């Protein structure tokens, strides 16, 4: 998971400003040293060192401002890049791979893992480099003042750098568990948000409250476990840092007493040793978080994938199977068993171009299963299944979605509405053909006029859109897509009688359309309008 070149430029800029900041931070004690040692010198000399002090202070403020702004830009850009990579990764998942996670887990990865990787890994690495440069410059000056002081400082820094790795396994494990528990809590809390109406109707608020509370309690416990381990590590590091500072002050004081150091140099050494505490502790904290978040980064890298999305996957749907129009969809030797119950046993059916099919059967008979098999998104974790689905004689698994769904549109009973305007939901974020819209608007009665008023925003969670209006939007956008094959899985069940009849008559009158209509509420008089009726479960 390597960022693009521009992110390395950002990182290089941060390192440059960090080097400048570390240099001027170290220069200030040296300037103070010269000022103190020249107290008996001329006024011009004292004024020079005083001006140098304020110049260095102004430089520190300016460099720190530039560094903070660049860091903010670097952070925002990295988050944007990772979010797009995660989004591309989710869009690139096949149906089976996608269902291995709960939808809320993907949201948790986006909202929790991405910020953690940016803030606790990438930004901390640049912070560690800044602290290392600060230590390097300080030790260099301490070497000039009194070499043993530099030795003590270097030894302290090395010890502090090693300590986080002693806690590495526990930090990584507990950080990962903490984030996983947050994801688990998000899954449970999503039931409160998306299932609010059902909770109210079923009066199960107490049970849901208990479940959410347990998930929250578990998340808090795991977060505390991680913070506690990090605190232990930092306390050990703090003790080592304190000991190092004490030794520097003690050694310097002895040398002043013996006359080997002047007061200005001792004051500079004290300031530098005091400045070392910040970088040394900063490195320890940063190393802790980098070590802890490294596994999260690996998890995110595995989730996102290292391969770039192939160019053909970013193109719009392309009609045709291997360059040919879809002529047949065939299901052969299908056997599906759940537990001891057979849904299908050696089942065969064939759908041909431009014909109209009605698939009927009771609930649970397997009607929708046929649709999922054709779509290639059947989740059969608890089922035994064998058989084959072929399109134009080619195994469905070998046909790219881009080709298949360029020919076929599948409509479910509860279609998904994207966050946006009604127009965007109809055109699927394309361009609206007003002439075609005028032709099709008669099928929707006044629904479109109502939705288009003021270009108001709608979403899948909107309770202002009825199920019937959802189905009309889905049917209209399927027709505007110009697919030659339509599979309707109870897709007109929520329509009023007139709208249901108007849509079905329109679809069945189109000689250029292949219609596979899955239903369990079709009367005998309606069956006569279809070329073939498939009865499932009989």
mmCIF file of N, CA and C in Angstrom, residues 409-463:
data_model
loop_
_atom_site.group_PDB
_atom_site.id
_atom_site.type_symbol
_atom_site.label_atom_id
_atom_site.label_comp_id
_atom_site.label_asym_id
_atom_site.label_seq_id
_atom_site.Cartn_x
_atom_site.Cartn_y
_atom_site.Cartn_z
ATOM 1 N N UNK A 409 -30.799 -5.991 -16.016
ATOM 2 C CA UNK A 409 -31.081 -5.190 -14.826
ATOM 3 C C UNK A 409 -32.003 -5.984 -13.918
ATOM 4 N N UNK A 410 -31.642 -6.038 -12.636
ATOM 5 C CA UNK A 410 -32.433 -6.774 -11.649
ATOM 6 C C UNK A 410 -33.053 -5.772 -10.682
ATOM 7 N N UNK A 411 -34.364 -5.905 -10.466
ATOM 8 C CA UNK A 411 -35.079 -5.013 -9.566
ATOM 9 C C UNK A 411 -35.629 -5.809 -8.393
ATOM 10 N N UNK A 412 -35.315 -5.361 -7.180
ATOM 11 C CA UNK A 412 -35.814 -6.037 -5.983
ATOM 12 C C UNK A 412 -37.071 -5.342 -5.479
ATOM 13 N N UNK A 413 -37.710 -5.959 -4.493
ATOM 14 C CA UNK A 413 -38.948 -5.403 -3.951
ATOM 15 C C UNK A 413 -38.692 -4.105 -3.194
ATOM 16 N N UNK A 414 -37.529 -4.007 -2.547
ATOM 17 C CA UNK A 414 -37.179 -2.781 -1.817
ATOM 18 C C UNK A 414 -35.906 -2.219 -2.442
ATOM 19 N N UNK A 415 -36.034 -1.455 -3.520
ATOM 20 C CA UNK A 415 -34.848 -0.935 -4.215
ATOM 21 C C UNK A 415 -34.098 0.077 -3.358
ATOM 22 N N UNK A 416 -32.808 0.171 -3.626
ATOM 23 C CA UNK A 416 -31.970 1.096 -2.859
ATOM 24 C C UNK A 416 -32.020 2.481 -3.495
ATOM 25 N N UNK A 417 -32.169 3.506 -2.651
ATOM 26 C CA UNK A 417 -32.116 4.888 -3.113
ATOM 27 C C UNK A 417 -30.817 5.520 -2.625
ATOM 28 N N UNK A 418 -30.092 6.133 -3.550
ATOM 29 C CA UNK A 418 -28.835 6.775 -3.196
ATOM 30 C C UNK A 418 -29.100 8.163 -2.620
ATOM 31 N N UNK A 419 -28.190 8.623 -1.793
ATOM 32 C CA UNK A 419 -28.318 9.968 -1.229
ATOM 33 C C UNK A 419 -28.098 10.979 -2.341
ATOM 34 N N UNK A 420 -29.123 11.758 -2.648
ATOM 35 C CA UNK A 420 -29.056 12.718 -3.743
ATOM 36 C C UNK A 420 -30.454 13.143 -4.137
ATOM 37 N N UNK A 421 -30.576 13.739 -5.308
ATOM 38 C CA UNK A 421 -31.889 14.170 -5.783
ATOM 39 C C UNK A 421 -32.601 13.017 -6.481
ATOM 40 N N UNK A 422 -33.903 13.209 -6.726
ATOM 41 C CA UNK A 422 -34.668 12.206 -7.467
ATOM 42 C C UNK A 422 -34.096 12.045 -8.872
ATOM 43 N N UNK A 423 -33.668 13.157 -9.459
ATOM 44 C CA UNK A 423 -33.082 13.093 -10.803
ATOM 45 C C UNK A 423 -31.825 12.237 -10.815
ATOM 46 N N UNK A 424 -30.974 12.409 -9.811
ATOM 47 C CA UNK A 424 -29.745 11.616 -9.740
ATOM 48 C C UNK A 424 -30.046 10.145 -9.527
ATOM 49 N N UNK A 425 -31.110 9.843 -8.797
ATOM 50 C CA UNK A 425 -31.504 8.448 -8.599
ATOM 51 C C UNK A 425 -32.082 7.843 -9.865
ATOM 52 N N UNK A 426 -32.747 8.651 -10.663
ATOM 53 C CA UNK A 426 -33.303 8.148 -11.924
ATOM 54 C C UNK A 426 -32.213 7.925 -12.963
ATOM 55 N N UNK A 427 -31.310 8.873 -13.065
ATOM 56 C CA UNK A 427 -30.264 8.793 -14.093
ATOM 57 C C UNK A 427 -29.030 8.061 -13.598
ATOM 58 N N UNK A 428 -29.034 7.700 -12.288
ATOM 59 C CA UNK A 428 -27.851 7.098 -11.658
ATOM 60 C C UNK A 428 -26.626 7.964 -11.917
ATOM 61 N N UNK A 429 -26.825 9.278 -11.644
ATOM 62 C CA UNK A 429 -25.771 10.288 -11.693
ATOM 63 C C UNK A 429 -25.285 10.559 -13.120
ATOM 64 N N UNK A 430 -26.163 10.232 -14.088
ATOM 65 C CA UNK A 430 -25.878 10.546 -15.481
ATOM 66 C C UNK A 430 -26.660 11.779 -15.915
ATOM 67 N N UNK A 431 -26.891 11.888 -17.215
ATOM 68 C CA UNK A 431 -27.613 13.030 -17.780
ATOM 69 C C UNK A 431 -29.060 12.652 -18.051
ATOM 70 N N UNK A 432 -29.975 13.532 -17.692
ATOM 71 C CA UNK A 432 -31.404 13.267 -17.873
ATOM 72 C C UNK A 432 -31.823 13.570 -19.303
ATOM 73 N N UNK A 433 -32.443 12.583 -19.955
ATOM 74 C CA UNK A 433 -32.996 12.755 -21.300
ATOM 75 C C UNK A 433 -34.444 13.204 -21.142
ATOM 76 N N UNK A 434 -34.702 14.505 -21.344
ATOM 77 C CA UNK A 434 -36.033 15.050 -21.089
ATOM 78 C C UNK A 434 -37.082 14.458 -22.019
ATOM 79 N N UNK A 435 -36.699 14.160 -23.253
ATOM 80 C CA UNK A 435 -37.654 13.581 -24.198
ATOM 81 C C UNK A 435 -38.094 12.202 -23.724
ATOM 82 N N UNK A 436 -37.137 11.395 -23.307
ATOM 83 C CA UNK A 436 -37.462 10.063 -22.807
ATOM 84 C C UNK A 436 -38.223 10.167 -21.493
ATOM 85 N N UNK A 437 -37.844 11.137 -20.665
ATOM 86 C CA UNK A 437 -38.510 11.326 -19.384
ATOM 87 C C UNK A 437 -39.978 11.662 -19.593
ATOM 88 N N UNK A 438 -40.254 12.467 -20.598
ATOM 89 C CA UNK A 438 -41.635 12.844 -20.894
ATOM 90 C C UNK A 438 -42.444 11.640 -21.340
ATOM 91 N N UNK A 439 -41.803 10.742 -22.101
ATOM 92 C CA UNK A 439 -42.488 9.535 -22.583
ATOM 93 C C UNK A 439 -42.823 8.594 -21.429
ATOM 94 N N UNK A 440 -41.889 8.449 -20.493
ATOM 95 C CA UNK A 440 -42.068 7.492 -19.398
ATOM 96 C C UNK A 440 -42.847 8.057 -18.214
ATOM 97 N N UNK A 441 -42.954 9.391 -18.137
ATOM 98 C CA UNK A 441 -43.578 9.994 -16.959
ATOM 99 C C UNK A 441 -45.037 9.602 -16.806
ATOM 100 N N UNK A 442 -45.700 9.258 -17.919
ATOM 101 C CA UNK A 442 -47.106 8.851 -17.837
ATOM 102 C C UNK A 442 -47.276 7.605 -16.983
ATOM 103 N N UNK A 443 -46.239 6.768 -16.921
ATOM 104 C CA UNK A 443 -46.325 5.539 -16.133
ATOM 105 C C UNK A 443 -46.303 5.818 -14.632
ATOM 106 N N UNK A 444 -45.754 6.955 -14.241
ATOM 107 C CA UNK A 444 -45.561 7.220 -12.813
ATOM 108 C C UNK A 444 -46.639 8.103 -12.216
ATOM 109 N N UNK A 445 -47.666 8.456 -13.030
ATOM 110 C CA UNK A 445 -48.716 9.365 -12.582
ATOM 111 C C UNK A 445 -48.082 10.677 -12.117
ATOM 112 N N UNK A 446 -48.292 11.088 -10.876
ATOM 113 C CA UNK A 446 -47.739 12.362 -10.403
ATOM 114 C C UNK A 446 -46.502 12.186 -9.538
ATOM 115 N N UNK A 447 -45.978 10.962 -9.476
ATOM 116 C CA UNK A 447 -44.845 10.698 -8.576
ATOM 117 C C UNK A 447 -43.630 11.541 -8.930
ATOM 118 N N UNK A 448 -43.280 11.579 -10.213
ATOM 119 C CA UNK A 448 -42.078 12.316 -10.609
ATOM 120 C C UNK A 448 -42.218 13.804 -10.338
ATOM 121 N N UNK A 449 -43.398 14.350 -10.637
ATOM 122 C CA UNK A 449 -43.611 15.770 -10.394
ATOM 123 C C UNK A 449 -43.432 16.101 -8.916
ATOM 124 N N UNK A 450 -43.938 15.218 -8.066
ATOM 125 C CA UNK A 450 -43.827 15.407 -6.616
ATOM 126 C C UNK A 450 -42.368 15.368 -6.171
ATOM 127 N N UNK A 451 -41.613 14.410 -6.704
ATOM 128 C CA UNK A 451 -40.227 14.237 -6.285
ATOM 129 C C UNK A 451 -39.310 15.314 -6.849
ATOM 130 N N UNK A 452 -39.651 15.819 -8.050
ATOM 131 C CA UNK A 452 -38.773 16.785 -8.695
ATOM 132 C C UNK A 452 -38.999 18.206 -8.182
ATOM 133 N N UNK A 453 -40.095 18.448 -7.468
ATOM 134 C CA UNK A 453 -40.363 19.783 -6.948
ATOM 135 C C UNK A 453 -39.217 20.242 -6.057
ATOM 136 N N UNK A 454 -38.563 21.324 -6.476
ATOM 137 C CA UNK A 454 -37.484 21.883 -5.670
ATOM 138 C C UNK A 454 -36.221 21.045 -5.661
ATOM 139 N N UNK A 455 -36.147 20.036 -6.513
ATOM 140 C CA UNK A 455 -34.978 19.150 -6.560
ATOM 141 C C UNK A 455 -34.580 18.717 -5.145
ATOM 142 N N UNK A 456 -35.580 18.336 -4.345
ATOM 143 C CA UNK A 456 -35.296 18.003 -2.953
ATOM 144 C C UNK A 456 -34.461 16.736 -2.848
ATOM 145 N N UNK A 457 -33.699 16.678 -1.798
ATOM 146 C CA UNK A 457 -32.821 15.536 -1.553
ATOM 147 C C UNK A 457 -33.621 14.360 -1.002
ATOM 148 N N UNK A 458 -33.261 13.159 -1.443
ATOM 149 C CA UNK A 458 -33.855 11.942 -0.903
ATOM 150 C C UNK A 458 -32.715 10.989 -0.554
ATOM 151 N N UNK A 459 -33.032 9.955 0.194
ATOM 152 C CA UNK A 459 -32.029 8.953 0.545
ATOM 153 C C UNK A 459 -32.733 7.648 0.834
ATOM 154 N N UNK A 460 -31.943 6.595 1.018
ATOM 155 C CA UNK A 460 -32.533 5.284 1.280
ATOM 156 C C UNK A 460 -33.265 5.254 2.619
ATOM 157 N N UNK A 461 -32.850 6.103 3.565
ATOM 158 C CA UNK A 461 -33.481 6.113 4.882
ATOM 159 C C UNK A 461 -34.640 7.094 4.964
ATOM 160 N N UNK A 462 -34.920 7.812 3.871
ATOM 161 C CA UNK A 462 -35.971 8.825 3.899
ATOM 162 C C UNK A 462 -37.336 8.184 4.114
ATOM 163 N N UNK A 463 -38.070 8.675 5.122
ATOM 164 C CA UNK A 463 -39.414 8.147 5.362
ATOM 165 C C UNK A 463 -40.482 8.937 4.625
#
